[in-house]
Short mmCIF file of N, CA and C in Angstrom, two decimals:
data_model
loop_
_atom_site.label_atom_id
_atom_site.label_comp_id
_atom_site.label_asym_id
_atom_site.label_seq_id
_atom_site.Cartn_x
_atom_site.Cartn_y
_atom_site.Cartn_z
N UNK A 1 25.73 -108.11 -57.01
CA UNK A 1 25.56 -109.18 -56.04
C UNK A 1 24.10 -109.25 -55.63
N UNK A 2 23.27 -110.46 -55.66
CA UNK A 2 21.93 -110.48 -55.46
C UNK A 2 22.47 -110.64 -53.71
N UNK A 3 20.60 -109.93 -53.31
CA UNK A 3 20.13 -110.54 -52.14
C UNK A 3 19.80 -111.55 -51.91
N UNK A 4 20.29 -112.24 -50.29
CA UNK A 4 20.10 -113.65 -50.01
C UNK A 4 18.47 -113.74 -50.17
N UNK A 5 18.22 -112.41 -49.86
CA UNK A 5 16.64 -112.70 -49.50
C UNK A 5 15.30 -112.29 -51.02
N UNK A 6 16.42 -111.87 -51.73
CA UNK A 6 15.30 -111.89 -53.07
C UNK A 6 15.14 -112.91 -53.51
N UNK A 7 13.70 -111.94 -53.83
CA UNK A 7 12.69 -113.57 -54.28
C UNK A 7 11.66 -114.05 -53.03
N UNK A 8 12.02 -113.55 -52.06
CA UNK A 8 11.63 -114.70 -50.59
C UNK A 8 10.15 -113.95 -50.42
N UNK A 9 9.71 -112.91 -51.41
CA UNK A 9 8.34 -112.01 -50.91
C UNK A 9 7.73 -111.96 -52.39
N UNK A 10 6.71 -112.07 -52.28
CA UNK A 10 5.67 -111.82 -53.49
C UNK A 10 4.61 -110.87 -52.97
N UNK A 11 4.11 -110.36 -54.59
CA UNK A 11 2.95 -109.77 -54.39
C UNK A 11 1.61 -110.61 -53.83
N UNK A 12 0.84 -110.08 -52.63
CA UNK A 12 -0.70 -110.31 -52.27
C UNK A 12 -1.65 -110.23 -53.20
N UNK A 13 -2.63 -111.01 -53.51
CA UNK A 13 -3.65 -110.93 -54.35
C UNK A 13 -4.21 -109.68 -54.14
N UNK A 14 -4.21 -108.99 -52.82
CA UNK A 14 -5.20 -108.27 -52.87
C UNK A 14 -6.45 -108.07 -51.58
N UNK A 15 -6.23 -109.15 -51.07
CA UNK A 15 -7.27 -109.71 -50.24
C UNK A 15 -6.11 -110.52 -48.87
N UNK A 16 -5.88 -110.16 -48.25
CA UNK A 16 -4.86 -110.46 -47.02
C UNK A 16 -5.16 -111.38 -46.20
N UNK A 17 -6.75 -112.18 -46.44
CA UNK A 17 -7.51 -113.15 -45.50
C UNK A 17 -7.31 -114.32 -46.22
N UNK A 18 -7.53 -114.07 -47.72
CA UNK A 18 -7.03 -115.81 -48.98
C UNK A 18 -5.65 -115.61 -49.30
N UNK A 19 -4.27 -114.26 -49.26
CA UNK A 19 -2.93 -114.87 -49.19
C UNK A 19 -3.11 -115.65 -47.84
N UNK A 20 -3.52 -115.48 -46.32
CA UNK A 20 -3.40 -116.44 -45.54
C UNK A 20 -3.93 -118.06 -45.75
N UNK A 21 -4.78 -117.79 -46.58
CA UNK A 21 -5.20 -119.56 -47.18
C UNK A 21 -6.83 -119.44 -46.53
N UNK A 22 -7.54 -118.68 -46.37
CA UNK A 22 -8.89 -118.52 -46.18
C UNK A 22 -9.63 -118.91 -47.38
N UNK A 23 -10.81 -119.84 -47.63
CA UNK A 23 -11.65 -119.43 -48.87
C UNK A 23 -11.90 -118.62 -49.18
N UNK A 24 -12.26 -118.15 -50.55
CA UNK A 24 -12.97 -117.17 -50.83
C UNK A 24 -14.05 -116.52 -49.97
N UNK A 25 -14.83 -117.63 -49.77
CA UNK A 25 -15.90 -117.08 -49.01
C UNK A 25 -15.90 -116.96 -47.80
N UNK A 26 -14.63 -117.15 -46.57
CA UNK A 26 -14.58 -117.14 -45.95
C UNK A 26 -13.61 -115.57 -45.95
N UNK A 27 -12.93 -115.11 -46.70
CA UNK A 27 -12.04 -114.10 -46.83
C UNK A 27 -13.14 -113.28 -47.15
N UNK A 28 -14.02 -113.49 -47.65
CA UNK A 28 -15.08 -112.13 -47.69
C UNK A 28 -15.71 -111.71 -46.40
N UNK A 29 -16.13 -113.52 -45.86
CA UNK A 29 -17.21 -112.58 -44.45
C UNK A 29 -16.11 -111.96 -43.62
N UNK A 30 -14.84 -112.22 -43.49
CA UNK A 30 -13.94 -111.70 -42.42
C UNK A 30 -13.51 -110.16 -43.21
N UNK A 31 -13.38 -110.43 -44.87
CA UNK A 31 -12.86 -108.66 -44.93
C UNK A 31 -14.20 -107.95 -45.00
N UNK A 32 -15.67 -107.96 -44.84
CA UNK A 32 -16.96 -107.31 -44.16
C UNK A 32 -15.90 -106.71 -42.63
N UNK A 33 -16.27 -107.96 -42.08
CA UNK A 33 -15.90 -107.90 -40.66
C UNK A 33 -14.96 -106.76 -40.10
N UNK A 34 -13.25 -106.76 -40.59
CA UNK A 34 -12.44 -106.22 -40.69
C UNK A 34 -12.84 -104.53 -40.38
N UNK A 35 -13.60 -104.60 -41.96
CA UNK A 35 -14.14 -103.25 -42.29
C UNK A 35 -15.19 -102.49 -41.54
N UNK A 36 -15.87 -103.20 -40.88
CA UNK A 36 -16.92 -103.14 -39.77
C UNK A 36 -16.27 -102.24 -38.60
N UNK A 37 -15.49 -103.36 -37.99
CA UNK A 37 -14.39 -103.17 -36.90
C UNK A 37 -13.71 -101.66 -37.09
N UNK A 38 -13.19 -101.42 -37.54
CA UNK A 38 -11.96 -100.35 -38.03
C UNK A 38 -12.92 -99.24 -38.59
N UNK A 39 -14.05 -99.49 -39.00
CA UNK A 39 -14.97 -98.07 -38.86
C UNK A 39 -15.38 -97.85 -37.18
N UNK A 40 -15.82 -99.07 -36.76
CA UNK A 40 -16.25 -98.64 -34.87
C UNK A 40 -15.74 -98.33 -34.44
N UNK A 41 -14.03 -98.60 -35.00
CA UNK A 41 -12.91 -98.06 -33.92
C UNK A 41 -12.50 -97.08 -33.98
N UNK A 42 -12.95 -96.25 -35.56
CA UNK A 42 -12.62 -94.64 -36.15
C UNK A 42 -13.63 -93.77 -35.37
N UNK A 43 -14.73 -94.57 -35.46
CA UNK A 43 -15.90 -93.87 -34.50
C UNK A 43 -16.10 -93.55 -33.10
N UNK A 44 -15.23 -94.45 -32.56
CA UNK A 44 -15.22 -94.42 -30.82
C UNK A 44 -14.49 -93.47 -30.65
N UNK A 45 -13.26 -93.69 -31.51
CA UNK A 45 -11.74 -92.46 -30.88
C UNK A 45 -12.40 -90.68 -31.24
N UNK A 46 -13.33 -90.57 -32.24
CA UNK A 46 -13.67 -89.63 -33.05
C UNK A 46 -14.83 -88.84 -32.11
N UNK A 47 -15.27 -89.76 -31.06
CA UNK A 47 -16.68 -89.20 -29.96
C UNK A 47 -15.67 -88.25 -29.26
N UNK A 48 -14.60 -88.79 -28.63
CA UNK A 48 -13.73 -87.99 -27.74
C UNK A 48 -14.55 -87.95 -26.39
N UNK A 49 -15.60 -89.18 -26.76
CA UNK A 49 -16.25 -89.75 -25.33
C UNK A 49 -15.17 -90.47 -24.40
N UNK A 50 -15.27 -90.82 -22.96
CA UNK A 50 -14.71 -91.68 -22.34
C UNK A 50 -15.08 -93.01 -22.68
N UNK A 51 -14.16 -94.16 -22.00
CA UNK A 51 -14.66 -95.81 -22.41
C UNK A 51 -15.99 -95.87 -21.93
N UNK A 52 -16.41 -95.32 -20.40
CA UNK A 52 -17.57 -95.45 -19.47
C UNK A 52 -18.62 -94.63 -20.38
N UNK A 53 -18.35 -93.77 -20.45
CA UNK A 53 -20.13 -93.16 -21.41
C UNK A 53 -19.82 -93.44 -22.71
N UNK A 54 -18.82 -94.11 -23.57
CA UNK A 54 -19.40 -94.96 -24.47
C UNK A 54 -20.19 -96.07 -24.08
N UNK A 55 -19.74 -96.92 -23.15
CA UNK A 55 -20.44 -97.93 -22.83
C UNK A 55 -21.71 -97.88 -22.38
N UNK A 56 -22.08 -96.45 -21.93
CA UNK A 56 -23.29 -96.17 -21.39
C UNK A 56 -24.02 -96.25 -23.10
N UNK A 57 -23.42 -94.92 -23.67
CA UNK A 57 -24.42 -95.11 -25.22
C UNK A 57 -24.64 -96.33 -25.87
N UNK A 58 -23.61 -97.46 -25.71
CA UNK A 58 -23.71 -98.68 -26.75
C UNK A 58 -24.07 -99.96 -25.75
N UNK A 59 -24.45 -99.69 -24.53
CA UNK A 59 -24.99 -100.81 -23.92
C UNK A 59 -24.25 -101.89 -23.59
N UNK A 60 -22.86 -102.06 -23.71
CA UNK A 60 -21.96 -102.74 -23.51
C UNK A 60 -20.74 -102.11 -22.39
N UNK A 61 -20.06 -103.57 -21.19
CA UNK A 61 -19.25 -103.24 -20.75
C UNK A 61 -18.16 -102.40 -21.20
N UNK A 62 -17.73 -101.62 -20.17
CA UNK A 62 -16.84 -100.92 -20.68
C UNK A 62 -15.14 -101.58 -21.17
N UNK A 63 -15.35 -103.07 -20.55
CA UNK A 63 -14.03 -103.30 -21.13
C UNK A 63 -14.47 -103.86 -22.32
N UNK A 64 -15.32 -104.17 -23.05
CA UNK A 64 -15.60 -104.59 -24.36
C UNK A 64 -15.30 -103.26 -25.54
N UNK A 65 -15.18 -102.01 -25.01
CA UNK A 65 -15.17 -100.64 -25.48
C UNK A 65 -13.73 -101.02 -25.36
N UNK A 66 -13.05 -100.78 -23.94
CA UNK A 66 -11.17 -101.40 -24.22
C UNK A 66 -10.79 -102.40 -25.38
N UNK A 67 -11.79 -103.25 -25.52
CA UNK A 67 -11.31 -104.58 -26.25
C UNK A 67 -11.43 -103.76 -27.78
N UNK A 68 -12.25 -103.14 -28.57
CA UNK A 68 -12.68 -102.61 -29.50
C UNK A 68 -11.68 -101.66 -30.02
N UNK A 69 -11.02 -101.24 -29.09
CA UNK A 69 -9.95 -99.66 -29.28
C UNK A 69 -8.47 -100.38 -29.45
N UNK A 70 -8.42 -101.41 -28.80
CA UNK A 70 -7.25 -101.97 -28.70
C UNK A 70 -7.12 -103.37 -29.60
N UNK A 71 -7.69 -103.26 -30.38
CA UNK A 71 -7.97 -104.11 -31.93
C UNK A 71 -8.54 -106.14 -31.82
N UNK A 72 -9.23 -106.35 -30.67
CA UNK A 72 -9.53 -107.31 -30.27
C UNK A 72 -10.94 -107.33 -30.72
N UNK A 73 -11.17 -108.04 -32.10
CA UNK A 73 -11.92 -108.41 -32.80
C UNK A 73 -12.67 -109.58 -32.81
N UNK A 74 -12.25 -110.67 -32.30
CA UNK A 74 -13.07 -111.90 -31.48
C UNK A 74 -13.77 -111.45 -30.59
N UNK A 75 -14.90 -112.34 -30.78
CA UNK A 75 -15.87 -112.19 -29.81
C UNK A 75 -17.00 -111.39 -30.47
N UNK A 76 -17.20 -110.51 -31.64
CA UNK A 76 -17.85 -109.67 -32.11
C UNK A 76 -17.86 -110.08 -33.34
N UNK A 77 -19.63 -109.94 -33.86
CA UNK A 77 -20.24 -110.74 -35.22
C UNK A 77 -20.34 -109.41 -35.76
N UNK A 78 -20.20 -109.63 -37.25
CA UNK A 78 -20.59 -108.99 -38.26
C UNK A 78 -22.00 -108.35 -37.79
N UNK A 79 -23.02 -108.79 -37.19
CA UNK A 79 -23.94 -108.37 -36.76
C UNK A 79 -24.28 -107.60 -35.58
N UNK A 80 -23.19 -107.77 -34.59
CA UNK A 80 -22.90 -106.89 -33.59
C UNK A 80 -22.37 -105.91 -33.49
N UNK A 81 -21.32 -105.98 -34.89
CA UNK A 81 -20.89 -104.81 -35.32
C UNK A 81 -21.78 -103.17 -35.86
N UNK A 82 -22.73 -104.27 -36.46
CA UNK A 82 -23.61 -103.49 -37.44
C UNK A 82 -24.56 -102.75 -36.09
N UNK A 83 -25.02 -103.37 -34.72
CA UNK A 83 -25.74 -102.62 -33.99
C UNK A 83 -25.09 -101.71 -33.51
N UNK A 84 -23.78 -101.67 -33.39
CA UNK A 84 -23.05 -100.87 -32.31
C UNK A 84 -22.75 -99.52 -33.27
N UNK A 85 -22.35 -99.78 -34.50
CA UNK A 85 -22.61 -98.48 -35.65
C UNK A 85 -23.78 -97.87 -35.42
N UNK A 86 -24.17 -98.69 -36.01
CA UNK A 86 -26.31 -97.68 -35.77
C UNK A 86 -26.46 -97.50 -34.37
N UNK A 87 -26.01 -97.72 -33.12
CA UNK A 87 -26.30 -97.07 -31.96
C UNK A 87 -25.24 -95.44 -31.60
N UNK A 88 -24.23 -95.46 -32.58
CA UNK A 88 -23.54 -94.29 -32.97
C UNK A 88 -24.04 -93.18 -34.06
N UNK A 89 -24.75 -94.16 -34.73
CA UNK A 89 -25.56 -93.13 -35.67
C UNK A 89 -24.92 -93.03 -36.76
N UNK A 90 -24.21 -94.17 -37.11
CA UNK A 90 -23.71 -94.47 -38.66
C UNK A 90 -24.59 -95.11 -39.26
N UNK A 91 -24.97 -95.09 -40.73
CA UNK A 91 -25.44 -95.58 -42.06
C UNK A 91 -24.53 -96.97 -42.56
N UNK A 92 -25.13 -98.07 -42.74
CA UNK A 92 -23.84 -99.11 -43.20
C UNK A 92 -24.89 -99.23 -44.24
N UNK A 93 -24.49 -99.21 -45.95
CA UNK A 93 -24.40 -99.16 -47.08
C UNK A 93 -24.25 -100.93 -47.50
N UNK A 94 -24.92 -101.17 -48.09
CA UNK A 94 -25.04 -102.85 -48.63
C UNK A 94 -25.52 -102.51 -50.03
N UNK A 95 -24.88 -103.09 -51.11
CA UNK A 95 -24.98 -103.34 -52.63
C UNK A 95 -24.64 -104.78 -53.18
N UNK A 96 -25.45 -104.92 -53.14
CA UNK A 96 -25.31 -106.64 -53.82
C UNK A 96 -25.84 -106.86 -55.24
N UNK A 97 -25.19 -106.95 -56.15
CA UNK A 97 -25.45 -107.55 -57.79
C UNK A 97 -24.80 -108.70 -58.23
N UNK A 98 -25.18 -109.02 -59.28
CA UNK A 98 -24.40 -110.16 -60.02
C UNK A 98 -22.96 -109.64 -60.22
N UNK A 99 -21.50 -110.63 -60.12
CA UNK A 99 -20.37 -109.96 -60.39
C UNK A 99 -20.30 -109.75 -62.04
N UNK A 100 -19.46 -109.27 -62.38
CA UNK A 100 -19.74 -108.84 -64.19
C UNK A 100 -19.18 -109.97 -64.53
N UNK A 101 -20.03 -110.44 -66.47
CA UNK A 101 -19.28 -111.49 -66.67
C UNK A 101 -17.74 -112.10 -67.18
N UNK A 102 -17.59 -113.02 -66.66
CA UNK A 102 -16.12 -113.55 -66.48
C UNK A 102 -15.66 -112.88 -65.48
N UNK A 103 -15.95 -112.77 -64.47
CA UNK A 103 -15.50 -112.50 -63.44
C UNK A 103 -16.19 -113.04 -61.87
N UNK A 104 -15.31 -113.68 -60.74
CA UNK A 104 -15.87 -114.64 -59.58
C UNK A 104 -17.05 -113.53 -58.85
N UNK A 105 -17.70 -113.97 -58.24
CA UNK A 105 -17.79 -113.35 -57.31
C UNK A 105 -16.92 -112.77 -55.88
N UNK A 106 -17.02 -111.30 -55.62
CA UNK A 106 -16.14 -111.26 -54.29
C UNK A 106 -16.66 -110.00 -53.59
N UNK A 107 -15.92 -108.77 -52.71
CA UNK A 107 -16.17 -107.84 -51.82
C UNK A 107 -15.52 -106.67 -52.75
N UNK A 108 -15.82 -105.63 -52.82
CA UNK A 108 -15.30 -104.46 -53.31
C UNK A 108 -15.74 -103.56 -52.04
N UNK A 109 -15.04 -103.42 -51.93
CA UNK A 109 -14.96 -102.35 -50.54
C UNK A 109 -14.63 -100.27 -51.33
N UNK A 110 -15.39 -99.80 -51.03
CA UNK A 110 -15.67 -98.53 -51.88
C UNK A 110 -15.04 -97.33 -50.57
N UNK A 111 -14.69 -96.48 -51.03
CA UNK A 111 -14.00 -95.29 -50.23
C UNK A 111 -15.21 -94.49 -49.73
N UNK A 112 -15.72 -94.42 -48.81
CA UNK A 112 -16.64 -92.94 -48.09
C UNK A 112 -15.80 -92.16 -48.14
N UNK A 113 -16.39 -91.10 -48.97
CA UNK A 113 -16.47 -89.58 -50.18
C UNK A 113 -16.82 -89.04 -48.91
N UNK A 114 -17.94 -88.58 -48.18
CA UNK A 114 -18.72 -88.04 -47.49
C UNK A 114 -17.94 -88.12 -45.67
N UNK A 115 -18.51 -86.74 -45.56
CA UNK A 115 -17.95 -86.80 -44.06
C UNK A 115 -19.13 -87.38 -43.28
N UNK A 116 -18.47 -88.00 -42.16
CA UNK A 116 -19.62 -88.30 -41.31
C UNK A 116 -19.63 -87.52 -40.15
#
């Protein structure tokens, strides 16, 4: 006897920002972003600082430190991201080449090997 519900789910490309119907290029700057986010947020919990003397180290209110921990990602640029890392004293890694041929351009997101 089949399920009512097989069939009703497919596989994701891969990229969770273009199954939602994002462009390409718009599914890239947001999975940067994503990846940005979810390292600051590995980094904050990992100080075993309070919200208040994080906020003291990163120059930002302390409920913007609440907003960060509690996965509220609006409001914060790819570029704001990137200061608030380097004011923690993380390295953010950029590699940009041609994609190989026959193949689009897109994001490959690589595993940190290395402890921080």
């Amino acid at each position: 006897m089949k399920n009512k519900d097989e069939g009703a789910f497919s596989s994701g490309s891969g990229n969770n920002f273009e199954d939602f119907g994002f462009t390409p290029e718009n599914a890239a700057t947001l999975t940067i972003k994503a990846s940005m986010f979810r390292s600051l947020q590995k980094a904050l919990k990992e100080t075993g600082k309070t919200q208040t003397e994080l906020s003291k180290i990163l120059a930002i209110p302390q409920p913007k430190i609440s907003d960060i921990l509690n996965g509220k990602i609006a409001g914060f640029s790819v570029e704001r991201l990137a200061q608030l890392l380097i004011r923690l004293n993380y390295e953010i890694c950029v590699d940009i080449h041609p994609a190989p041929s026959g193949c689009d351009g897109r994001i490959v997101m690589l595993q940190n090997t290395q402890s921080v």
